[in-house]
Tab-separated table of C-alpha atoms in Angstrom:
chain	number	residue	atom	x	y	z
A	1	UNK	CA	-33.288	-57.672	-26.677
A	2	UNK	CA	-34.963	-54.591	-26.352
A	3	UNK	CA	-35.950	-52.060	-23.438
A	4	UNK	CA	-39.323	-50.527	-23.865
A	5	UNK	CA	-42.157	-48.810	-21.942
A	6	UNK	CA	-44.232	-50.692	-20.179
A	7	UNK	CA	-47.873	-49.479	-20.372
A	8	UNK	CA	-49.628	-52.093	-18.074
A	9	UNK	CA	-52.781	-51.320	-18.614
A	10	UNK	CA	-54.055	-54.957	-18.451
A	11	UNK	CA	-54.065	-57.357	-15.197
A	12	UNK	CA	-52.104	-59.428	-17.637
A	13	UNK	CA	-49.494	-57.239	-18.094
A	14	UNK	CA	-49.017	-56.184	-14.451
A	15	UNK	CA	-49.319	-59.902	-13.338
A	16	UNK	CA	-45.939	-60.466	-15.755
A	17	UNK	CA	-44.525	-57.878	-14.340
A	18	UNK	CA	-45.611	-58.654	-10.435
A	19	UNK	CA	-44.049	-62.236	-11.046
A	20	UNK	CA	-40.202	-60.559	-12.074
A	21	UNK	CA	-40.775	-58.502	-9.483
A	22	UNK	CA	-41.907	-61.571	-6.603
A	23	UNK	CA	-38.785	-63.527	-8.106
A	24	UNK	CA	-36.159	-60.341	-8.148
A	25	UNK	CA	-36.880	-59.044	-4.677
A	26	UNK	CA	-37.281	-62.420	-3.106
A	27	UNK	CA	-33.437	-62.473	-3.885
A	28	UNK	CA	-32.772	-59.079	-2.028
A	29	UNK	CA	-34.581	-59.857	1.246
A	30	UNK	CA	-32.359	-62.684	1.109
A	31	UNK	CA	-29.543	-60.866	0.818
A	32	UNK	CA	-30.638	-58.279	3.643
A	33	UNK	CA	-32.081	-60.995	5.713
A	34	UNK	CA	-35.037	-59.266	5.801
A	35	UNK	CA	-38.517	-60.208	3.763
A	36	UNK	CA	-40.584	-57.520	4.974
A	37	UNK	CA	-39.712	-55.385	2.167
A	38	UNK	CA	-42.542	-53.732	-0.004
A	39	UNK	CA	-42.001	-55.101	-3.483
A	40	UNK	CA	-43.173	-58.305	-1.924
A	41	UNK	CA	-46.672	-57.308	-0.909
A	42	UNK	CA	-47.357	-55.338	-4.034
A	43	UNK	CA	-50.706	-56.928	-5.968
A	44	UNK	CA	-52.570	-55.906	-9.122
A	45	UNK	CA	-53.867	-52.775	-7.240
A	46	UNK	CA	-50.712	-51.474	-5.644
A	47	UNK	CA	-49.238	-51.457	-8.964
A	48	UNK	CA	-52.208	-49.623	-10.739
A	49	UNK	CA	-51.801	-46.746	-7.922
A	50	UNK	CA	-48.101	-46.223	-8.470
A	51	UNK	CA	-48.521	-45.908	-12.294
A	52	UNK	CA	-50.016	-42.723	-10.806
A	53	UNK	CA	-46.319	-41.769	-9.899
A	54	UNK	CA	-43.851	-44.289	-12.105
A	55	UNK	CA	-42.923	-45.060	-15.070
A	56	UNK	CA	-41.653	-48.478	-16.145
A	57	UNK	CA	-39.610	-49.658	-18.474
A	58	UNK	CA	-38.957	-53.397	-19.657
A	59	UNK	CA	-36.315	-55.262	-21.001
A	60	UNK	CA	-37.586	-57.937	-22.938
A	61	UNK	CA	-35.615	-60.855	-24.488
A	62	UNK	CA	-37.253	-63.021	-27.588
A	63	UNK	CA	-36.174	-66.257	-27.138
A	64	UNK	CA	-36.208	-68.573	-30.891
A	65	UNK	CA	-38.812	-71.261	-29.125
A	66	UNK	CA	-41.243	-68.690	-27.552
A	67	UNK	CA	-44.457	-66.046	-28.855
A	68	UNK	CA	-43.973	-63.913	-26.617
A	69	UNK	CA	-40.842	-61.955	-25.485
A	70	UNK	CA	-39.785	-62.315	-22.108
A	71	UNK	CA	-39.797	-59.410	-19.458
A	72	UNK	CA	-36.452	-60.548	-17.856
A	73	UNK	CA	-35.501	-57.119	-16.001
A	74	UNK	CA	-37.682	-53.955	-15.153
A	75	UNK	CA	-37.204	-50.472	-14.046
A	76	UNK	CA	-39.812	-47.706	-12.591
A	77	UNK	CA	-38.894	-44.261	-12.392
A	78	UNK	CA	-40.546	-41.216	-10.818
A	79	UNK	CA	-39.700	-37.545	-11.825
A	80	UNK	CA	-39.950	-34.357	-9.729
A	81	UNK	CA	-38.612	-31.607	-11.829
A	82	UNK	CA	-35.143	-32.186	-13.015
A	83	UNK	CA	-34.443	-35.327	-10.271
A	84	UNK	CA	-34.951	-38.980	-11.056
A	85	UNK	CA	-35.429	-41.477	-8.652
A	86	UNK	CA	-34.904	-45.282	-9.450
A	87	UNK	CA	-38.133	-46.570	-7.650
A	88	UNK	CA	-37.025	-50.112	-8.701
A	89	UNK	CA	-34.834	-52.421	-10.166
A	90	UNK	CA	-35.316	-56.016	-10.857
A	91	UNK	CA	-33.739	-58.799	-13.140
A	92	UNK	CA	-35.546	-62.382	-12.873
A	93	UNK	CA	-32.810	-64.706	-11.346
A	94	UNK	CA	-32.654	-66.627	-14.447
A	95	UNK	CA	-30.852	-63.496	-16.026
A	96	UNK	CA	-28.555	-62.528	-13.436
A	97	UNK	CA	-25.031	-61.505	-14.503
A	98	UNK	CA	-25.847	-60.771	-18.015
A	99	UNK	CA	-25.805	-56.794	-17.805
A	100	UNK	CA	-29.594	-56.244	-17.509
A	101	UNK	CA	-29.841	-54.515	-14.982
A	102	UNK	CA	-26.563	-52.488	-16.045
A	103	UNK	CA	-28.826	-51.633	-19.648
A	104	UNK	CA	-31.750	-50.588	-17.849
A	105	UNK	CA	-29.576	-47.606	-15.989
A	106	UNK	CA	-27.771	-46.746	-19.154
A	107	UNK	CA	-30.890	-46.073	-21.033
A	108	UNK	CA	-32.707	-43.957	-18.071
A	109	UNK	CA	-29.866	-41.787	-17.798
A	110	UNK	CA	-29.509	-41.571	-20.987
A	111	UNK	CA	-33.004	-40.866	-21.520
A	112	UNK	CA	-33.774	-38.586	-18.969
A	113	UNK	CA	-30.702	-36.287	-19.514
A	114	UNK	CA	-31.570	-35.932	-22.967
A	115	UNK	CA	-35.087	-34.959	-20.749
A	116	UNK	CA	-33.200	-32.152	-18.511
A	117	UNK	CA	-32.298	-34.722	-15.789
A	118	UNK	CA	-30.000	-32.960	-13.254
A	119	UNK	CA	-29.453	-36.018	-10.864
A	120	UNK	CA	-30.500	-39.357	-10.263
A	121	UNK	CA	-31.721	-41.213	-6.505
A	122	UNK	CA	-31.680	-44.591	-5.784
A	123	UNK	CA	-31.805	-46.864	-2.325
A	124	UNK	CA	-31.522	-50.238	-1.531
A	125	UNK	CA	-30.803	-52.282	1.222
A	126	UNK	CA	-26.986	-51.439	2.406
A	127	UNK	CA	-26.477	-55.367	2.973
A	128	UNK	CA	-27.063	-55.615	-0.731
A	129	UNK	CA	-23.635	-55.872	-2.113
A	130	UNK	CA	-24.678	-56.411	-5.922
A	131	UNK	CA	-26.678	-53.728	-5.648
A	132	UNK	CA	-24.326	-51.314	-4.330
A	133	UNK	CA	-21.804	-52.115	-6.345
A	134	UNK	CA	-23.854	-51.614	-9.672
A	135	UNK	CA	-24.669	-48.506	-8.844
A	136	UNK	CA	-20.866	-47.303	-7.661
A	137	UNK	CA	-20.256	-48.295	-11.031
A	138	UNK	CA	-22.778	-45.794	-13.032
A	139	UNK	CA	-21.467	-43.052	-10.376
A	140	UNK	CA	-23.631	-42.718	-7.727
A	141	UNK	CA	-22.377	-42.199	-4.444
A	142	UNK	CA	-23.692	-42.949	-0.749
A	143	UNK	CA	-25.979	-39.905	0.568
A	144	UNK	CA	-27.595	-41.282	3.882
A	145	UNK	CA	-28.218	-44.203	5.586
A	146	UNK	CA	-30.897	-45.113	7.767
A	147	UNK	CA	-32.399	-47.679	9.512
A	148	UNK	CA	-35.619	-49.051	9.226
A	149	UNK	CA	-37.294	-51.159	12.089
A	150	UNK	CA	-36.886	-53.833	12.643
A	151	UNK	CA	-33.001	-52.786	12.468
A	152	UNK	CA	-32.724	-52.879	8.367
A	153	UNK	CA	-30.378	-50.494	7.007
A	154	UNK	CA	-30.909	-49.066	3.513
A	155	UNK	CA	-28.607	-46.994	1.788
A	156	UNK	CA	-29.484	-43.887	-0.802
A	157	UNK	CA	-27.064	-42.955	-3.539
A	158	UNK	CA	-27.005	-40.036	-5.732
A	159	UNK	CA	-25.562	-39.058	-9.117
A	160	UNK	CA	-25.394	-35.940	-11.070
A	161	UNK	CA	-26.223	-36.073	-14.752
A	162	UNK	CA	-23.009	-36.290	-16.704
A	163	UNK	CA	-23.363	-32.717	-18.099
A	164	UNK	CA	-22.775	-32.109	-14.361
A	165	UNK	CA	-20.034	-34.292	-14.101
A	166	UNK	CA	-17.841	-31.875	-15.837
């Protein structure tokens, strides 16, 4: 295991990453009963533009029988000044339950405090229970909630860094 960068600078790389992401957020519009959500209709170019604006990390697993590692969860993050935002968060349903997506947070808060991070955003869809409940965990609490059309609601939750914590 290991959580590292991900550069995607090849349509090979961003189609690995586009398939974790189809699988992942096929899972959530399930969940929200809605599968309008953006994730799904990202391609090779709508991933190129937000590299503008994210930065992605991978957690890969090397499995014994395989060349290549496996990209079983992924985080993006975008930075404006001292506040994070999660911009997404997806484990491949194969992987679910084994603290992936739980890793991925540790090391970008980790990270980014060590970076000057002075709080953290993240939303998802307030019908998604695993969701909220991961990130309840790591200390982030419910800001707003709003609804999207056609009548979704999505929930934002924020956290200070720990060093505000105290």
């Amino acid at each position: 295991m290991a959580i590292q960068r991900l550069h995607l600078q090849t349509n090979e790389e961003i189609l690995r990453l586009l398939s974790l992401q189809l699988a992942s957020y096929r899972v959530e519009a399930e969940i929200i009963g809605f599968d309008d959500i953006p994730p799904l209709k990202d391609g090779i170019p709508s991933i190129r533009e937000a590299l503008a604006t994210e930065t992605f990390y991978g957690y890969l697993i090397t499995e014994p029988d395989q060349q290549e590692p496996t990209l079983a969860g992924a985080i993006s993050i975008s930075r404006d000044s001292c506040v994070v935002t999660i911009c997404r968060l997806m484990v491949h349903p194969d992987f679910f339950r084994k603290g992936i997506a739980s890793s991925l947070i540790a090391h970008i808060v980790e990270e980014q405090e060590q970076l000057g991070a002075a709080r953290f955003i993240v939303s998802t869809g307030s019908a998604n229970l695993p969701a909220i409940e991961l990130y309840e965990r790591f200390g982030f609490v419910v800001r707003r909630v709003f609804t999207v059309p056609p009548g979704v609601s999505l929930t934002t939750f924020e956290r200070p860094a720990t060093s505000e914590l105290s």
